[in-house]
């Protein structure tokens, strides 16, 4: 563990931030980062490609175990919940979903 103001504020082990890298969903990377003790961020840019790049949208939807007919809010909710569930059950020290857990 590396103590820093950032790691204490965010409740993470190491003061490292894994950036969201779109347009593809990176929730598996986000979970891995959180489980390693750093802040993992989700890329949500794939959510806005439904019409012009449907293959990217489909990959984003499937990564959250959502359906192609779900509305944007439902897809995002499912992606967030799946990410939270996976990082939580693997005993991450907080990481990507620390903000979500506090709600």
C-alpha atoms as an extended CHARMM CRD file, in Angstrom:
* protein
*
       103  EXT
         1         1  UNK       CA              0.0000000000        0.0000000000        0.0000000000  PROA      1               0.0000000000
         2         2  UNK       CA              1.2290000000        3.4740000000       -0.8760000000  PROA      2               0.0000000000
         3         3  UNK       CA             -0.2530000000        6.2070000000        1.2830000000  PROA      3               0.0000000000
         4         4  UNK       CA             -1.0510000000        9.4670000000       -0.4570000000  PROA      4               0.0000000000
         5         5  UNK       CA             -3.7640000000       12.0690000000       -0.2500000000  PROA      5               0.0000000000
         6         6  UNK       CA             -5.3210000000       10.7110000000       -3.4530000000  PROA      6               0.0000000000
         7         7  UNK       CA             -5.3650000000        7.1010000000       -2.2610000000  PROA      7               0.0000000000
         8         8  UNK       CA             -6.8640000000        8.1410000000        1.0730000000  PROA      8               0.0000000000
         9         9  UNK       CA             -9.5460000000       10.3050000000       -0.6090000000  PROA      9               0.0000000000
        10        10  UNK       CA            -10.5790000000        7.5370000000       -3.0030000000  PROA      10              0.0000000000
        11        11  UNK       CA            -10.0970000000        4.5890000000       -0.6500000000  PROA      11              0.0000000000
        12        12  UNK       CA             -7.6240000000        2.8100000000       -2.9270000000  PROA      12              0.0000000000
        13        13  UNK       CA             -4.3370000000        1.0460000000       -2.1320000000  PROA      13              0.0000000000
        14        14  UNK       CA             -2.1990000000        2.7390000000       -4.7690000000  PROA      14              0.0000000000
        15        15  UNK       CA             -2.4180000000        6.2780000000       -6.2070000000  PROA      15              0.0000000000
        16        16  UNK       CA             -2.9350000000        5.0200000000       -9.7590000000  PROA      16              0.0000000000
        17        17  UNK       CA             -5.8730000000        5.7360000000      -12.0650000000  PROA      17              0.0000000000
        18        18  UNK       CA             -6.7260000000        3.3690000000      -14.9190000000  PROA      18              0.0000000000
        19        19  UNK       CA             -8.3730000000        5.5310000000      -17.5620000000  PROA      19              0.0000000000
        20        20  UNK       CA            -11.5120000000        4.6370000000      -19.4690000000  PROA      20              0.0000000000
        21        21  UNK       CA            -10.4570000000        3.6890000000      -22.9950000000  PROA      21              0.0000000000
        22        22  UNK       CA            -13.3240000000        3.7670000000      -25.4540000000  PROA      22              0.0000000000
        23        23  UNK       CA            -15.1340000000        3.2220000000      -27.6470000000  PROA      23              0.0000000000
        24        24  UNK       CA            -15.2460000000       -0.3610000000      -26.3790000000  PROA      24              0.0000000000
        25        25  UNK       CA            -16.4470000000       -1.2160000000      -22.9170000000  PROA      25              0.0000000000
        26        26  UNK       CA            -13.5730000000       -1.8490000000      -20.5660000000  PROA      26              0.0000000000
        27        27  UNK       CA            -15.4860000000       -2.9930000000      -17.5240000000  PROA      27              0.0000000000
        28        28  UNK       CA            -13.3700000000       -6.1530000000      -17.2230000000  PROA      28              0.0000000000
        29        29  UNK       CA            -10.2460000000       -3.9880000000      -17.1010000000  PROA      29              0.0000000000
        30        30  UNK       CA            -11.9600000000       -1.6960000000      -14.6090000000  PROA      30              0.0000000000
        31        31  UNK       CA            -12.7560000000       -4.6650000000      -12.3510000000  PROA      31              0.0000000000
        32        32  UNK       CA             -9.1880000000       -5.9610000000      -12.6020000000  PROA      32              0.0000000000
        33        33  UNK       CA             -7.8300000000       -2.5180000000      -11.7340000000  PROA      33              0.0000000000
        34        34  UNK       CA            -10.1640000000       -2.1990000000       -8.7510000000  PROA      34              0.0000000000
        35        35  UNK       CA             -9.2600000000       -5.6550000000       -7.5260000000  PROA      35              0.0000000000
        36        36  UNK       CA             -5.5810000000       -4.6910000000       -7.7590000000  PROA      36              0.0000000000
        37        37  UNK       CA             -6.2000000000       -1.6730000000       -5.5250000000  PROA      37              0.0000000000
        38        38  UNK       CA             -6.1960000000        1.1980000000       -8.0130000000  PROA      38              0.0000000000
        39        39  UNK       CA             -9.0080000000        3.4040000000       -9.3160000000  PROA      39              0.0000000000
        40        40  UNK       CA            -10.5840000000        1.8230000000      -12.3750000000  PROA      40              0.0000000000
        41        41  UNK       CA            -12.7310000000        3.9510000000      -14.6790000000  PROA      41              0.0000000000
        42        42  UNK       CA            -15.3600000000        2.7880000000      -17.1350000000  PROA      42              0.0000000000
        43        43  UNK       CA            -15.4720000000        3.9310000000      -20.7220000000  PROA      43              0.0000000000
        44        44  UNK       CA            -19.0280000000        4.7860000000      -21.7130000000  PROA      44              0.0000000000
        45        45  UNK       CA            -18.4240000000        6.1610000000      -25.1900000000  PROA      45              0.0000000000
        46        46  UNK       CA            -19.6820000000        2.8880000000      -26.7090000000  PROA      46              0.0000000000
        47        47  UNK       CA            -23.1070000000        3.7770000000      -25.3720000000  PROA      47              0.0000000000
        48        48  UNK       CA            -23.4530000000        6.4900000000      -28.0050000000  PROA      48              0.0000000000
        49        49  UNK       CA            -22.6590000000        4.3410000000      -31.0720000000  PROA      49              0.0000000000
        50        50  UNK       CA            -25.9700000000        2.5330000000      -31.4940000000  PROA      50              0.0000000000
        51        51  UNK       CA            -26.7760000000        3.9430000000      -34.9300000000  PROA      51              0.0000000000
        52        52  UNK       CA            -23.4270000000        4.6670000000      -36.5800000000  PROA      52              0.0000000000
        53        53  UNK       CA            -21.3310000000        1.7870000000      -35.1680000000  PROA      53              0.0000000000
        54        54  UNK       CA            -23.7550000000       -0.9110000000      -34.0220000000  PROA      54              0.0000000000
        55        55  UNK       CA            -21.0200000000       -3.5480000000      -33.5020000000  PROA      55              0.0000000000
        56        56  UNK       CA            -19.4050000000       -1.3140000000      -30.8560000000  PROA      56              0.0000000000
        57        57  UNK       CA            -22.7590000000       -0.7020000000      -29.1880000000  PROA      57              0.0000000000
        58        58  UNK       CA            -23.4870000000       -4.4430000000      -29.2230000000  PROA      58              0.0000000000
        59        59  UNK       CA            -20.1550000000       -5.2160000000      -27.5220000000  PROA      59              0.0000000000
        60        60  UNK       CA            -20.8600000000       -2.5410000000      -24.9030000000  PROA      60              0.0000000000
        61        61  UNK       CA            -24.3720000000       -3.8650000000      -24.2310000000  PROA      61              0.0000000000
        62        62  UNK       CA            -23.1920000000       -7.4680000000      -23.9830000000  PROA      62              0.0000000000
        63        63  UNK       CA            -20.3780000000       -6.5500000000      -21.6040000000  PROA      63              0.0000000000
        64        64  UNK       CA            -23.0150000000       -5.3750000000      -19.1420000000  PROA      64              0.0000000000
        65        65  UNK       CA            -25.3190000000       -8.3440000000      -19.6930000000  PROA      65              0.0000000000
        66        66  UNK       CA            -27.9540000000       -5.9630000000      -21.0680000000  PROA      66              0.0000000000
        67        67  UNK       CA            -30.2160000000       -6.3850000000      -24.0780000000  PROA      67              0.0000000000
        68        68  UNK       CA            -30.0280000000       -4.6180000000      -27.4350000000  PROA      68              0.0000000000
        69        69  UNK       CA            -33.5760000000       -3.3460000000      -26.9010000000  PROA      69              0.0000000000
        70        70  UNK       CA            -32.8370000000       -1.8550000000      -23.4640000000  PROA      70              0.0000000000
        71        71  UNK       CA            -32.8100000000        1.9330000000      -23.3140000000  PROA      71              0.0000000000
        72        72  UNK       CA            -29.5710000000        3.8230000000      -22.6820000000  PROA      72              0.0000000000
        73        73  UNK       CA            -30.2280000000        4.3100000000      -18.9590000000  PROA      73              0.0000000000
        74        74  UNK       CA            -30.9580000000        0.6050000000      -18.4430000000  PROA      74              0.0000000000
        75        75  UNK       CA            -27.8200000000       -0.4340000000      -20.3160000000  PROA      75              0.0000000000
        76        76  UNK       CA            -25.6930000000        1.9320000000      -18.2300000000  PROA      76              0.0000000000
        77        77  UNK       CA            -27.2970000000        0.7320000000      -15.0040000000  PROA      77              0.0000000000
        78        78  UNK       CA            -26.6200000000       -2.9080000000      -15.9060000000  PROA      78              0.0000000000
        79        79  UNK       CA            -22.9980000000       -2.1760000000      -16.8420000000  PROA      79              0.0000000000
        80        80  UNK       CA            -22.4400000000       -0.3380000000      -13.5490000000  PROA      80              0.0000000000
        81        81  UNK       CA            -24.1380000000       -3.0150000000      -11.4630000000  PROA      81              0.0000000000
        82        82  UNK       CA            -22.2020000000       -5.8250000000      -13.1370000000  PROA      82              0.0000000000
        83        83  UNK       CA            -18.9200000000       -3.9730000000      -12.6210000000  PROA      83              0.0000000000
        84        84  UNK       CA            -19.7880000000       -3.2670000000       -8.9990000000  PROA      84              0.0000000000
        85        85  UNK       CA            -20.8420000000       -6.8540000000       -8.3570000000  PROA      85              0.0000000000
        86        86  UNK       CA            -17.6620000000       -8.2940000000       -9.8310000000  PROA      86              0.0000000000
        87        87  UNK       CA            -15.2940000000       -5.9550000000       -8.0300000000  PROA      87              0.0000000000
        88        88  UNK       CA            -17.1310000000       -6.3580000000       -4.7520000000  PROA      88              0.0000000000
        89        89  UNK       CA            -17.2300000000      -10.1450000000       -4.7690000000  PROA      89              0.0000000000
        90        90  UNK       CA            -13.5350000000      -10.3850000000       -5.4910000000  PROA      90              0.0000000000
        91        91  UNK       CA            -12.7140000000       -8.4170000000       -2.3410000000  PROA      91              0.0000000000
        92        92  UNK       CA            -11.3140000000       -5.3500000000       -4.0190000000  PROA      92              0.0000000000
        93        93  UNK       CA            -10.1450000000       -2.7780000000       -1.5470000000  PROA      93              0.0000000000
        94        94  UNK       CA            -12.5430000000       -0.3750000000       -3.2550000000  PROA      94              0.0000000000
        95        95  UNK       CA            -11.1440000000        0.9580000000       -6.5200000000  PROA      95              0.0000000000
        96        96  UNK       CA            -13.4670000000        1.6610000000       -9.4070000000  PROA      96              0.0000000000
        97        97  UNK       CA            -16.7030000000        1.4160000000       -7.5350000000  PROA      97              0.0000000000
        98        98  UNK       CA            -15.7880000000        3.1230000000       -4.2760000000  PROA      98              0.0000000000
        99        99  UNK       CA            -18.0930000000        6.0260000000       -5.1580000000  PROA      99              0.0000000000
       100       100  UNK       CA            -20.9280000000        3.6250000000       -5.9610000000  PROA      100             0.0000000000
       101       101  UNK       CA            -20.6040000000        1.7380000000       -2.6670000000  PROA      101             0.0000000000
       102       102  UNK       CA            -20.9800000000        4.9010000000       -0.6360000000  PROA      102             0.0000000000
       103       103  UNK       CA            -24.4410000000        5.6480000000       -2.0320000000  PROA      103             0.0000000000
